[in-house]
Amino acid sequence: MLNGHDLDLVLLYIYLPLTRKVLENDLGKVKNAGFKFEEPYLSLIEKTINKISMDILDLKKEMRKTDITVYDQGKVTEKCNYLVVCRGYREEINLFTHLMKVKVQSYLNQYLLKTQAP
């Protein structure tokens, strides 16, 4: 069964790649937007993507160490379904897409604020 720490790892494993994907899409839009000074925006987004990528790498190491695997089972109506195998136990997690968007936005805000800090 998933304890609190294991569940936190699983949720990070789900949300961090989604957050990175949003930033990668936004990076392309900023490049094509034609801003007069696009470099500060590009730099901020690229640094944030790199930070998230490093955190994902660390997260994957931690998940291997704790023997947790997450399988994306796809989307059904308004829910994304995941199968979590944790030390031999199986558990399904169903997340509502509209709540996932709120959570991704929260992570996005956290990372952008961290990246801006001197």
Coordinates of C-alpha atoms in Angstrom, one line a residue:
M1 CA 0.0 0.0 0.0
L2 CA 1.0 3.6 -0.6
N3 CA 2.1 5.5 2.5
G4 CA 2.2 9.3 2.5
H5 CA 5.8 9.6 1.2
D6 CA 5.1 7.1 -1.6
L7 CA 2.0 8.9 -2.7
D8 CA 3.9 12.2 -2.8
L9 CA 6.5 10.6 -5.0
V10 CA 3.8 9.2 -7.3
L11 CA 2.0 12.5 -7.6
L12 CA 5.3 14.3 -8.4
Y13 CA 6.0 11.7 -11.0
I14 CA 2.7 12.4 -12.6
Y15 CA 2.7 16.2 -12.3
L16 CA 6.3 17.2 -13.0
P17 CA 6.5 15.9 -16.6
L18 CA 3.1 17.6 -17.3
T19 CA 4.5 20.9 -15.9
R20 CA 7.6 20.6 -18.0
K21 CA 5.5 19.8 -21.1
V22 CA 3.4 23.0 -20.5
L23 CA 6.7 25.0 -20.3
E24 CA 8.0 23.4 -23.5
N25 CA 4.9 24.4 -25.3
D26 CA 5.0 27.9 -24.0
L27 CA 8.7 28.2 -25.0
G28 CA 7.7 27.5 -28.6
K29 CA 5.0 30.1 -28.4
V30 CA 7.3 32.7 -26.9
K31 CA 9.8 32.1 -29.7
N32 CA 7.1 32.7 -32.3
A33 CA 5.5 35.6 -30.5
G34 CA 7.9 38.3 -31.8
F35 CA 8.6 40.0 -28.5
K36 CA 10.9 42.9 -28.7
F37 CA 13.0 41.4 -25.9
E38 CA 12.3 37.7 -25.9
E39 CA 15.6 36.6 -24.3
P40 CA 14.6 37.2 -20.7
Y41 CA 11.4 35.1 -21.2
L42 CA 13.3 32.4 -23.0
S43 CA 16.0 32.3 -20.4
L44 CA 13.5 32.0 -17.5
I45 CA 11.5 29.3 -19.2
E46 CA 14.6 27.3 -20.2
K47 CA 16.1 27.5 -16.7
T48 CA 12.8 26.4 -15.3
I49 CA 12.6 23.4 -17.7
N50 CA 16.2 22.4 -16.7
K51 CA 15.3 22.6 -13.0
I52 CA 12.2 20.5 -13.5
S53 CA 14.2 18.0 -15.6
M54 CA 16.8 17.6 -12.8
D55 CA 14.1 17.1 -10.2
I56 CA 12.5 14.5 -12.4
L57 CA 15.8 12.7 -12.7
D58 CA 16.2 12.7 -8.9
L59 CA 12.6 11.6 -8.5
K60 CA 13.1 8.6 -10.8
K61 CA 16.2 7.6 -8.8
E62 CA 14.1 7.8 -5.5
M63 CA 11.3 5.8 -7.1
R64 CA 13.7 3.0 -8.2
K65 CA 15.2 3.0 -4.7
T66 CA 11.7 2.6 -3.1
D67 CA 10.5 0.1 -5.8
I68 CA 7.6 2.2 -7.2
T69 CA 6.5 2.1 -10.8
V70 CA 3.7 4.2 -12.3
Y71 CA 1.8 3.2 -15.5
D72 CA -0.4 5.6 -17.4
Q73 CA -3.7 3.8 -18.0
G74 CA -5.1 6.6 -20.2
K75 CA -7.9 9.0 -19.9
V76 CA -11.5 8.1 -19.5
T77 CA -14.1 10.9 -19.7
E78 CA -12.8 13.5 -17.2
K79 CA -10.3 11.3 -15.4
C80 CA -6.7 10.2 -16.0
N81 CA -6.1 6.7 -14.7
Y82 CA -2.8 5.4 -13.3
L83 CA -1.7 2.1 -12.0
V84 CA 0.9 2.2 -9.3
V85 CA 3.0 -0.8 -8.4
C86 CA 4.7 -0.3 -5.0
R87 CA 6.8 -3.1 -3.6
G88 CA 4.5 -5.7 -5.2
Y89 CA 1.2 -4.1 -4.3
R90 CA -1.0 -2.6 -7.0
E91 CA -3.1 0.5 -6.5
E92 CA -5.1 2.5 -9.0
I93 CA -5.2 6.3 -8.9
N94 CA -7.8 8.3 -10.8
L95 CA -7.2 12.0 -11.1
F96 CA -9.8 14.5 -12.4
T97 CA -8.3 16.5 -15.4
H98 CA -9.6 19.9 -14.1
L99 CA -7.9 19.3 -10.8
M100 CA -4.8 18.2 -12.5
K101 CA -4.7 21.5 -14.4
V102 CA -4.9 23.4 -11.1
K103 CA -2.1 21.3 -9.6
V104 CA 0.1 21.8 -12.7
Q105 CA -0.4 25.5 -12.5
S106 CA 0.6 25.5 -8.8
Y107 CA 3.8 23.6 -9.7
L108 CA 4.4 26.0 -12.5
N109 CA 4.1 29.0 -10.2
Q110 CA 6.4 27.4 -7.6
Y111 CA 9.1 26.7 -10.1
L112 CA 9.0 30.0 -11.9
L113 CA 9.3 31.8 -8.5
K114 CA 12.2 29.6 -7.5
T115 CA 13.9 30.2 -10.8
Q116 CA 13.5 34.0 -10.5
A117 CA 15.0 34.1 -7.0
P118 CA 18.6 35.4 -7.0

